[in-house]
Amino acid sequence: MTQQHSLALSDNQLDILNKALEEGISTQVKQMLNSLSPADAAHLLASAPPRQRSLLWKLIDVEHEGDVLNEMSDDVRQFFIDRMNVAELIDILDGQDIDDIADLLQQLPQTITHQVLSSMSHQDRQRIEAVLSWPEDTAGGLMNTDTSTVRPDITIDVALRYLRRHESLPEPFDGLLVVSRDDTLIGTLPTTRLLTQDGNKTISEVMETDFIAIPVDMQDSQVAQLFEREDLVSAPVIDENHRLLGRVTVDDVVDVIREEADHSVMSRAGLDEDEDTFAPTFKTARRRATWLGINLMTAFISASVIGLFQDTIDKVVALAVLMPIVASMGGIAGSQTLTLIIRAMALGQIGRSNTRWLVTREFIVGLSNGVIWASVVATAAMLWFDDSVIALVIALAMVINLTVAVVVGAILPMILKALNIDPALAGSVVLTTITDVTGFMSFLGLATLFYS
Amino acid sequence: MTQQHSLALSDNQLDILNKALEEGISTQVKQMLNSLSPADAAHLLASAPPRQRSLLWKLIDVEHEGDVLNEMSDDVRQFFIDRMNVAELIDILDGQDIDDIADLLQQLPQTITHQVLSSMSHQDRQRIEAVLSWPEDTAGGLMNTDTSTVRPDITIDVALRYLRRHESLPEPFDGLLVVSRDDTLIGTLPTTRLLTQDGNKTISEVMETDFIAIPVDMQDSQVAQLFEREDLVSAPVIDENHRLLGRVTVDDVVDVIREEADHSVMSRAGLDEDEDTFAPTFKTARRRATWLGINLMTAFISASVIGLFQDTIDKVVALAVLMPIVASMGGIAGSQTLTLIIRAMALGQIGRSNTRWLVTREFIVGLSNGVIWASVVATAAMLWFDDSVIALVIALAMVINLTVAVVVGAILPMILKALNIDPALAGSVVLTTITDVTGFMSFLGLATLFYS
């Protein structure tokens, strides 16, 4: 009775399907695949290496293809779109929701978009172009245009009779939106009020007038914060004249939150947030190469700093042994602060008023941890190399580097944001370059002074 | 008419409030603070340094304190709980929801929990203890016990009349749960069916029998995946006999997703997912010290590897200049793979059937990127030091290290998970230790061979 396919899928069904595929039992696979929900089928395709993926796709019934495609992440969807011709695309898009078609069209090259659009009815084309006119990462790009609206002057009973004439209602249904004759949003009627209030009362008597409405140009991350903070299931979207344009629903907001989360994890490794786990080898290699190239440049910067002190290292080779410790501890301390600040910025916790307190605290934290670990490292260096000068030098260098690291970790995300650079993407690279340079420079520089 | 306070808060109001605080205009602040929604007040407190935070807290009306406390992250809430006595706590908890009280009690020391519980009525105590009996990270720990249920043999009209007798319904309301006499869950009646089906039909005729029910011991991350995939607003929670225990709602799931996301970002820097951005200096310094200590040990491991080759470095000091490049490029390449695999594991994409394909692809990606960047680095080294041996050595070392790095990056998360170690926490530390050791060992080892 209870339906729990989604849970079993990842482990067992996945293996069974893959085994069946290898052995070529495609009728069974075909049956099983087409009995899955579109979300599960999309998950299965996303979890398959390229060759199996193409095989599986051929087994999906044509009438399911559109739904399955809708459930995929951009990157996996691109895999399949790249392998289709225009006629196939037009077939698949036929009968899909306007919003979903608009989503998919944004992934196509301009010329193909035009071909697909011109295959549609004038009305559909206009509606799609309206959705496409809002940037993808705003409330307008996120909203659905189907809403359940009602006029303020009718009674609850009339509203209920009106609803009963529908076959279905836009999901998730959490109430009616009250609009005036010119589509101005004037109130909301949550389901609970609709169901618990006296049926003879008019909508205007019972509607909520202190409601949350989202401006169509609000950033999707702000929409997500609003949903999280106010525990919303859906919220109306309005234009600058308070006219109702559509509504954002929590399922789309969940996707935004997941994407944002993925972005902050993935971009730190130079990966896309919707990176296809099973992307073909060549595509993967090429994408990763860019990030390695950027990091190589920063590695050469550190190397050139070391290069300045070759004579000193030549004199005291122990410096070469210990120098990575100074650099790496700075990197760790700095990235702790960096991570904390980037998260706090995403939560909207950082304002002009509390920045000074934060930077001061980080300075003290860096200094005190610098002193603590500097003494540990100095003791270890003393025991290892029996050289009190090197112990002193590494202690000083560590205090300097850890203090610089945490202060830079605190300020850097704010600077990058002001420069319109994504801190999640560039923060870590810039930070470690600074901590490496500071670490090598202070350690080897001090050593040059003390040993000369 | 539209309520948009949540958006303006982070930037303007925050600064105004802090300025007002500094200037001591506390009556105005008090008014403003108490007019905020609990979620906004909690956000404001979380965005304030410790001293201002304590001041602000005193300005919040006692009857709001409980609601504000509920909206805080664990770590920020702990800040305030630590500063309260038992009597204050009992005052605040009076009148709160059972679930919220249970949540808060889990943060208190055992002795205080007992004192608070014994101040409550027998019935409340029993209900709280029932909620506390489920682990926090399962469906049981996540669920609310208030549900709207209905028997299968009544008509829709009777159900609607029955609902109308209520003052309010559990939010978010997305339908009725159909239970038999012994509380066994036999169906669901989504709001849309309740509103669109003929009122004379019985519940059993129109209810959904193919519904999703969550076992009470399901992990919260699995619950979140289920909600995401099936676009749920709420789902019933059942015991092993299919008896209805409560329901999980999407707002709690959103919190789980946000926490998971924060966990994967924060734990990589050795931070807690609910780390208080404005935690007092001493507490921050102590927490971070642990992570620095762990990383210091791994830094010493790398240093000791370099230590083995002091004679070689003494002979060719250019090795000291170039060795960080080999180590750091390995770390970058490895962490790209590590990040991708950890994310794929969280999404349930990795099974026995596709692991071999993935590891093979990563091997090829690592090898080819190794060859590409090795030739770049070798050319640069040749130009810099005019030494073909060092160019050859660094090229070989880079190919070795990048290949090892990506294969380790792919396999390590699976090994850690099998050992019940959190890959998000330990993965990066273990990986960079391996890439550092491999990098230094291969580069300096090969150099020792070639220069001897």
mmCIF file of N, CA and C in Angstrom, chain A residues 57-157:
data_model
loop_
_atom_site.group_PDB
_atom_site.id
_atom_site.type_symbol
_atom_site.label_atom_id
_atom_site.label_comp_id
_atom_site.label_asym_id
_atom_site.label_seq_id
_atom_site.Cartn_x
_atom_site.Cartn_y
_atom_site.Cartn_z
ATOM 1 N N TRP A 57 18.062 5.200 -22.331
ATOM 2 C CA TRP A 57 17.193 6.246 -22.886
ATOM 3 C C TRP A 57 16.333 5.699 -24.020
ATOM 4 N N LYS A 58 16.940 4.825 -24.855
ATOM 5 C CA LYS A 58 16.191 4.258 -25.979
ATOM 6 C C LYS A 58 15.040 3.380 -25.505
ATOM 7 N N LEU A 59 15.132 2.873 -24.273
ATOM 8 C CA LEU A 59 14.101 1.968 -23.762
ATOM 9 C C LEU A 59 12.916 2.716 -23.155
ATOM 10 N N ILE A 60 13.080 4.036 -22.922
ATOM 11 C CA ILE A 60 11.985 4.798 -22.323
ATOM 12 C C ILE A 60 10.937 5.119 -23.384
ATOM 13 N N ASP A 61 9.668 4.910 -23.055
ATOM 14 C CA ASP A 61 8.585 5.200 -23.993
ATOM 15 C C ASP A 61 8.584 6.683 -24.347
ATOM 16 N N VAL A 62 8.290 6.970 -25.623
ATOM 17 C CA VAL A 62 8.356 8.350 -26.110
ATOM 18 C C VAL A 62 7.496 9.282 -25.272
ATOM 19 N N GLU A 63 6.302 8.827 -24.847
ATOM 20 C CA GLU A 63 5.399 9.719 -24.113
ATOM 21 C C GLU A 63 5.931 10.033 -22.707
ATOM 22 N N HIS A 64 6.900 9.264 -22.212
ATOM 23 C CA HIS A 64 7.493 9.571 -20.897
ATOM 24 C C HIS A 64 8.726 10.467 -20.991
ATOM 25 N N GLU A 65 9.316 10.519 -22.174
ATOM 26 C CA GLU A 65 10.627 11.171 -22.311
ATOM 27 C C GLU A 65 10.650 12.598 -21.783
ATOM 28 N N GLY A 66 9.601 13.365 -22.112
ATOM 29 C CA GLY A 66 9.553 14.762 -21.662
ATOM 30 C C GLY A 66 9.574 14.876 -20.149
ATOM 31 N N ASP A 67 8.741 14.044 -19.478
ATOM 32 C CA ASP A 67 8.667 14.106 -18.012
ATOM 33 C C ASP A 67 10.004 13.744 -17.380
ATOM 34 N N VAL A 68 10.651 12.726 -17.939
ATOM 35 C CA VAL A 68 11.934 12.295 -17.388
ATOM 36 C C VAL A 68 12.984 13.396 -17.567
ATOM 37 N N LEU A 69 12.976 14.003 -18.744
ATOM 38 C CA LEU A 69 13.919 15.069 -19.052
ATOM 39 C C LEU A 69 13.773 16.244 -18.068
ATOM 40 N N ASN A 70 12.509 16.530 -17.706
ATOM 41 C CA ASN A 70 12.229 17.627 -16.776
ATOM 42 C C ASN A 70 12.838 17.440 -15.401
ATOM 43 N N GLU A 71 13.010 16.172 -15.015
ATOM 44 C CA GLU A 71 13.466 15.874 -13.665
ATOM 45 C C GLU A 71 14.985 15.865 -13.546
ATOM 46 N N MET A 72 15.668 16.046 -14.678
ATOM 47 C CA MET A 72 17.135 15.948 -14.669
ATOM 48 C C MET A 72 17.788 17.264 -14.297
ATOM 49 N N SER A 73 19.018 17.184 -13.804
ATOM 50 C CA SER A 73 19.812 18.394 -13.611
ATOM 51 C C SER A 73 20.263 18.880 -14.991
ATOM 52 N N ASP A 74 20.560 20.170 -15.086
ATOM 53 C CA ASP A 74 20.913 20.767 -16.371
ATOM 54 C C ASP A 74 21.974 19.982 -17.123
ATOM 55 N N ASP A 75 23.003 19.563 -16.352
ATOM 56 C CA ASP A 75 24.149 18.948 -17.001
ATOM 57 C C ASP A 75 23.820 17.591 -17.602
ATOM 58 N N VAL A 76 23.041 16.800 -16.889
ATOM 59 C CA VAL A 76 22.648 15.483 -17.390
ATOM 60 C C VAL A 76 21.686 15.650 -18.562
ATOM 61 N N ARG A 77 20.772 16.613 -18.441
ATOM 62 C CA ARG A 77 19.833 16.875 -19.523
ATOM 63 C C ARG A 77 20.571 17.262 -20.802
ATOM 64 N N GLN A 78 21.620 18.073 -20.613
ATOM 65 C CA GLN A 78 22.414 18.494 -21.771
ATOM 66 C C GLN A 78 22.951 17.278 -22.526
ATOM 67 N N PHE A 79 23.369 16.266 -21.755
ATOM 68 C CA PHE A 79 23.883 15.030 -22.357
ATOM 69 C C PHE A 79 22.896 14.478 -23.385
ATOM 70 N N PHE A 80 21.613 14.441 -23.003
ATOM 71 C CA PHE A 80 20.611 13.862 -23.901
ATOM 72 C C PHE A 80 20.216 14.835 -25.011
ATOM 73 N N ILE A 81 20.088 16.131 -24.648
ATOM 74 C CA ILE A 81 19.705 17.117 -25.663
ATOM 75 C C ILE A 81 20.715 17.126 -26.810
ATOM 76 N N ASP A 82 21.995 17.032 -26.425
ATOM 77 C CA ASP A 82 23.061 17.042 -27.436
ATOM 78 C C ASP A 82 22.919 15.914 -28.445
ATOM 79 N N ARG A 83 22.244 14.857 -28.027
ATOM 80 C CA ARG A 83 22.131 13.679 -28.884
ATOM 81 C C ARG A 83 20.792 13.598 -29.618
ATOM 82 N N MET A 84 20.015 14.692 -29.588
ATOM 83 C CA MET A 84 18.704 14.689 -30.259
ATOM 84 C C MET A 84 18.713 15.619 -31.462
ATOM 85 N N ASN A 85 17.819 15.329 -32.436
ATOM 86 C CA ASN A 85 17.635 16.287 -33.512
ATOM 87 C C ASN A 85 16.383 17.123 -33.242
ATOM 88 N N VAL A 86 16.171 18.156 -34.038
ATOM 89 C CA VAL A 86 15.096 19.113 -33.785
ATOM 90 C C VAL A 86 13.729 18.429 -33.765
ATOM 91 N N ALA A 87 13.500 17.493 -34.681
ATOM 92 C CA ALA A 87 12.204 16.820 -34.752
ATOM 93 C C ALA A 87 11.907 16.068 -33.454
ATOM 94 N N GLU A 88 12.927 15.361 -32.945
ATOM 95 C CA GLU A 88 12.749 14.638 -31.674
ATOM 96 C C GLU A 88 12.398 15.594 -30.553
ATOM 97 N N LEU A 89 13.118 16.727 -30.502
ATOM 98 C CA LEU A 89 12.871 17.727 -29.461
ATOM 99 C C LEU A 89 11.443 18.246 -29.513
ATOM 100 N N ILE A 90 10.977 18.575 -30.715
ATOM 101 C CA ILE A 90 9.616 19.103 -30.866
ATOM 102 C C ILE A 90 8.602 18.069 -30.394
ATOM 103 N N ASP A 91 8.835 16.797 -30.743
ATOM 104 C CA ASP A 91 7.972 15.706 -30.287
ATOM 105 C C ASP A 91 7.891 15.654 -28.763
ATOM 106 N N ILE A 92 9.062 15.733 -28.127
ATOM 107 C CA ILE A 92 9.140 15.587 -26.680
ATOM 108 C C ILE A 92 8.474 16.752 -25.962
ATOM 109 N N LEU A 93 8.665 17.957 -26.497
ATOM 110 C CA LEU A 93 8.148 19.149 -25.820
ATOM 111 C C LEU A 93 6.634 19.274 -25.963
ATOM 112 N N ASP A 94 6.081 18.596 -26.944
ATOM 113 C CA ASP A 94 4.649 18.666 -27.196
ATOM 114 C C ASP A 94 3.877 18.198 -25.949
ATOM 115 N N GLY A 95 3.032 19.065 -25.417
ATOM 116 C CA GLY A 95 2.203 18.674 -24.268
ATOM 117 C C GLY A 95 2.827 18.955 -22.923
ATOM 118 N N GLN A 96 4.086 19.425 -22.896
ATOM 119 C CA GLN A 96 4.715 19.762 -21.609
ATOM 120 C C GLN A 96 4.208 21.114 -21.112
ATOM 121 N N ASP A 97 4.418 21.369 -19.799
ATOM 122 C CA ASP A 97 4.049 22.665 -19.224
ATOM 123 C C ASP A 97 4.900 23.787 -19.818
ATOM 124 N N ILE A 98 4.294 24.955 -19.901
ATOM 125 C CA ILE A 98 4.990 26.121 -20.432
ATOM 126 C C ILE A 98 6.314 26.356 -19.694
ATOM 127 N N ASP A 99 6.270 26.278 -18.353
ATOM 128 C CA ASP A 99 7.456 26.552 -17.542
ATOM 129 C C ASP A 99 8.579 25.579 -17.865
ATOM 130 N N ASP A 100 8.196 24.298 -18.023
ATOM 131 C CA ASP A 100 9.207 23.270 -18.272
ATOM 132 C C ASP A 100 9.809 23.438 -19.661
ATOM 133 N N ILE A 101 8.942 23.781 -20.628
ATOM 134 C CA ILE A 101 9.455 24.013 -21.988
ATOM 135 C C ILE A 101 10.451 25.179 -21.974
ATOM 136 N N ALA A 102 10.070 26.245 -21.257
ATOM 137 C CA ALA A 102 10.945 27.420 -21.189
ATOM 138 C C ALA A 102 12.300 27.047 -20.596
ATOM 139 N N ASP A 103 12.256 26.233 -19.511
ATOM 140 C CA ASP A 103 13.486 25.761 -18.870
ATOM 141 C C ASP A 103 14.398 25.070 -19.876
ATOM 142 N N LEU A 104 13.801 24.151 -20.630
ATOM 143 C CA LEU A 104 14.588 23.341 -21.550
ATOM 144 C C LEU A 104 15.112 24.178 -22.709
ATOM 145 N N LEU A 105 14.271 25.111 -23.185
ATOM 146 C CA LEU A 105 14.697 25.935 -24.316
ATOM 147 C C LEU A 105 15.954 26.730 -24.000
ATOM 148 N N GLN A 106 16.089 27.112 -22.712
ATOM 149 C CA GLN A 106 17.251 27.906 -22.335
ATOM 150 C C GLN A 106 18.566 27.149 -22.495
ATOM 151 N N GLN A 107 18.471 25.829 -22.604
ATOM 152 C CA GLN A 107 19.691 25.030 -22.761
ATOM 153 C C GLN A 107 20.059 24.803 -24.223
ATOM 154 N N LEU A 108 19.160 25.197 -25.112
ATOM 155 C CA LEU A 108 19.408 24.914 -26.525
ATOM 156 C C LEU A 108 20.150 26.068 -27.198
ATOM 157 N N PRO A 109 20.896 25.769 -28.264
ATOM 158 C CA PRO A 109 21.508 26.843 -29.046
ATOM 159 C C PRO A 109 20.396 27.702 -29.667
ATOM 160 N N GLN A 110 20.649 29.012 -29.816
ATOM 161 C CA GLN A 110 19.680 29.964 -30.363
ATOM 162 C C GLN A 110 18.930 29.461 -31.603
ATOM 163 N N THR A 111 19.689 28.936 -32.579
ATOM 164 C CA THR A 111 19.043 28.533 -33.834
ATOM 165 C C THR A 111 17.995 27.447 -33.601
ATOM 166 N N ILE A 112 18.314 26.485 -32.745
ATOM 167 C CA ILE A 112 17.366 25.400 -32.493
ATOM 168 C C ILE A 112 16.156 25.929 -31.721
ATOM 169 N N THR A 113 16.392 26.848 -30.761
ATOM 170 C CA THR A 113 15.287 27.452 -30.030
ATOM 171 C C THR A 113 14.285 28.061 -31.008
ATOM 172 N N HIS A 114 14.793 28.779 -31.996
ATOM 173 C CA HIS A 114 13.910 29.402 -32.979
ATOM 174 C C HIS A 114 13.108 28.364 -33.745
ATOM 175 N N GLN A 115 13.789 27.284 -34.164
ATOM 176 C CA GLN A 115 13.098 26.228 -34.905
ATOM 177 C C GLN A 115 11.970 25.620 -34.078
ATOM 178 N N VAL A 116 12.281 25.355 -32.778
ATOM 179 C CA VAL A 116 11.284 24.738 -31.913
ATOM 180 C C VAL A 116 10.115 25.696 -31.704
ATOM 181 N N LEU A 117 10.414 26.965 -31.412
ATOM 182 C CA LEU A 117 9.365 27.948 -31.146
ATOM 183 C C LEU A 117 8.443 28.106 -32.359
ATOM 184 N N SER A 118 9.043 28.091 -33.554
ATOM 185 C CA SER A 118 8.215 28.324 -34.739
ATOM 186 C C SER A 118 7.324 27.128 -35.046
ATOM 187 N N SER A 119 7.584 25.991 -34.396
ATOM 188 C CA SER A 119 6.728 24.818 -34.594
ATOM 189 C C SER A 119 5.478 24.893 -33.710
ATOM 190 N N MET A 120 5.421 25.904 -32.828
ATOM 191 C CA MET A 120 4.336 25.953 -31.839
ATOM 192 C C MET A 120 3.226 26.905 -32.270
ATOM 193 N N SER A 121 2.100 26.795 -31.580
ATOM 194 C CA SER A 121 0.991 27.709 -31.841
ATOM 195 C C SER A 121 1.394 29.113 -31.383
ATOM 196 N N HIS A 122 0.739 30.104 -31.966
ATOM 197 C CA HIS A 122 1.051 31.492 -31.645
ATOM 198 C C HIS A 122 0.905 31.749 -30.143
ATOM 199 N N GLN A 123 -0.181 31.220 -29.560
ATOM 200 C CA GLN A 123 -0.456 31.460 -28.133
ATOM 201 C C GLN A 123 0.640 30.875 -27.237
ATOM 202 N N ASP A 124 0.988 29.601 -27.500
ATOM 203 C CA ASP A 124 2.041 28.953 -26.713
ATOM 204 C C ASP A 124 3.355 29.712 -26.829
ATOM 205 N N ARG A 125 3.653 30.152 -28.054
ATOM 206 C CA ARG A 125 4.909 30.853 -28.284
ATOM 207 C C ARG A 125 4.964 32.123 -27.442
ATOM 208 N N GLN A 126 3.816 32.842 -27.438
ATOM 209 C CA GLN A 126 3.768 34.083 -26.660
ATOM 210 C C GLN A 126 3.960 33.821 -25.173
ATOM 211 N N ARG A 127 3.309 32.768 -24.661
ATOM 212 C CA ARG A 127 3.404 32.464 -23.234
ATOM 213 C C ARG A 127 4.830 32.059 -22.856
ATOM 214 N N ILE A 128 5.444 31.287 -23.742
ATOM 215 C CA ILE A 128 6.826 30.866 -23.457
ATOM 216 C C ILE A 128 7.765 32.065 -23.457
ATOM 217 N N GLU A 129 7.540 32.959 -24.444
ATOM 218 C CA GLU A 129 8.423 34.125 -24.520
ATOM 219 C C GLU A 129 8.249 35.034 -23.306
ATOM 220 N N ALA A 130 7.024 35.055 -22.741
ATOM 221 C CA ALA A 130 6.795 35.836 -21.523
ATOM 222 C C ALA A 130 7.612 35.272 -20.354
ATOM 223 N N VAL A 131 7.603 33.947 -20.212
ATOM 224 C CA VAL A 131 8.370 33.315 -19.121
ATOM 225 C C VAL A 131 9.873 33.527 -19.344
ATOM 226 N N LEU A 132 10.289 33.389 -20.616
ATOM 227 C CA LEU A 132 11.720 33.529 -20.917
ATOM 228 C C LEU A 132 12.215 34.948 -20.691
ATOM 229 N N SER A 133 11.288 35.926 -20.604
ATOM 230 C CA SER A 133 11.720 37.317 -20.463
ATOM 231 C C SER A 133 12.249 37.617 -19.065
ATOM 232 N N TRP A 134 11.933 36.787 -18.074
ATOM 233 C CA TRP A 134 12.491 36.993 -16.732
ATOM 234 C C TRP A 134 13.797 36.209 -16.583
ATOM 235 N N PRO A 135 14.818 36.823 -15.985
ATOM 236 C CA PRO A 135 16.068 36.079 -15.795
ATOM 237 C C PRO A 135 15.813 34.806 -14.976
ATOM 238 N N GLU A 136 16.528 33.746 -15.301
ATOM 239 C CA GLU A 136 16.356 32.435 -14.664
ATOM 240 C C GLU A 136 16.499 32.481 -13.158
ATOM 241 N N ASP A 137 17.365 33.365 -12.660
ATOM 242 C CA ASP A 137 17.664 33.363 -11.225
ATOM 243 C C ASP A 137 16.864 34.417 -10.455
ATOM 244 N N THR A 138 15.658 34.760 -10.949
ATOM 245 C CA THR A 138 14.776 35.667 -10.220
ATOM 246 C C THR A 138 13.457 34.957 -9.953
ATOM 247 N N ALA A 139 12.621 35.607 -9.120
ATOM 248 C CA ALA A 139 11.303 35.052 -8.831
ATOM 249 C C ALA A 139 10.546 34.803 -10.127
ATOM 250 N N GLY A 140 10.710 35.702 -11.111
ATOM 251 C CA GLY A 140 10.030 35.542 -12.384
ATOM 252 C C GLY A 140 10.442 34.272 -13.123
ATOM 253 N N GLY A 141 11.716 33.935 -13.043
ATOM 254 C CA GLY A 141 12.193 32.723 -13.690
ATOM 255 C C GLY A 141 11.782 31.474 -12.951
ATOM 256 N N LEU A 142 11.434 31.642 -11.672
ATOM 257 C CA LEU A 142 11.124 30.509 -10.790
ATOM 258 C C LEU A 142 9.637 30.210 -10.751
ATOM 259 N N MET A 143 8.807 31.223 -11.077
ATOM 260 C CA MET A 143 7.360 31.094 -10.816
ATOM 261 C C MET A 143 6.636 30.213 -11.826
ATOM 262 N N ASN A 144 5.490 29.688 -11.387
ATOM 263 C CA ASN A 144 4.545 29.056 -12.285
ATOM 264 C C ASN A 144 3.432 30.057 -12.537
ATOM 265 N N THR A 145 2.870 30.009 -13.748
ATOM 266 C CA THR A 145 1.857 31.019 -14.065
ATOM 267 C C THR A 145 0.441 30.545 -13.740
ATOM 268 N N ASP A 146 0.280 29.263 -13.394
ATOM 269 C CA ASP A 146 -1.066 28.811 -13.051
ATOM 270 C C ASP A 146 -1.336 29.028 -11.561
ATOM 271 N N THR A 147 -2.348 29.828 -11.256
ATOM 272 C CA THR A 147 -2.709 30.129 -9.867
ATOM 273 C C THR A 147 -4.220 29.942 -9.715
ATOM 274 N N SER A 148 -4.675 29.760 -8.473
ATOM 275 C CA SER A 148 -6.112 29.707 -8.202
ATOM 276 C C SER A 148 -6.513 31.049 -7.612
ATOM 277 N N THR A 149 -7.248 31.836 -8.366
ATOM 278 C CA THR A 149 -7.626 33.167 -7.893
ATOM 279 C C THR A 149 -9.119 33.244 -7.644
ATOM 280 N N VAL A 150 -9.512 34.273 -6.880
ATOM 281 C CA VAL A 150 -10.916 34.441 -6.522
ATOM 282 C C VAL A 150 -11.166 35.936 -6.332
ATOM 283 N N ARG A 151 -12.419 36.392 -6.509
ATOM 284 C CA ARG A 151 -12.778 37.791 -6.289
ATOM 285 C C ARG A 151 -13.176 37.995 -4.837
ATOM 286 N N PRO A 152 -12.985 39.196 -4.300
ATOM 287 C CA PRO A 152 -13.221 39.415 -2.874
ATOM 288 C C PRO A 152 -14.704 39.448 -2.483
ATOM 289 N N ASP A 153 -15.598 39.683 -3.455
ATOM 290 C CA ASP A 153 -16.994 39.955 -3.073
ATOM 291 C C ASP A 153 -17.879 38.720 -3.005
ATOM 292 N N ILE A 154 -17.369 37.534 -3.349
ATOM 293 C CA ILE A 154 -18.200 36.333 -3.261
ATOM 294 C C ILE A 154 -18.059 35.687 -1.885
ATOM 295 N N THR A 155 -18.958 34.753 -1.548
ATOM 296 C CA THR A 155 -18.891 34.085 -0.246
ATOM 297 C C THR A 155 -17.987 32.852 -0.339
ATOM 298 N N ILE A 156 -17.604 32.352 0.824
ATOM 299 C CA ILE A 156 -16.786 31.143 0.880
ATOM 300 C C ILE A 156 -17.508 29.977 0.210
ATOM 301 N N ASP A 157 -18.803 29.837 0.485
ATOM 302 C CA ASP A 157 -19.558 28.732 -0.115
ATOM 303 C C ASP A 157 -19.536 28.790 -1.638
#
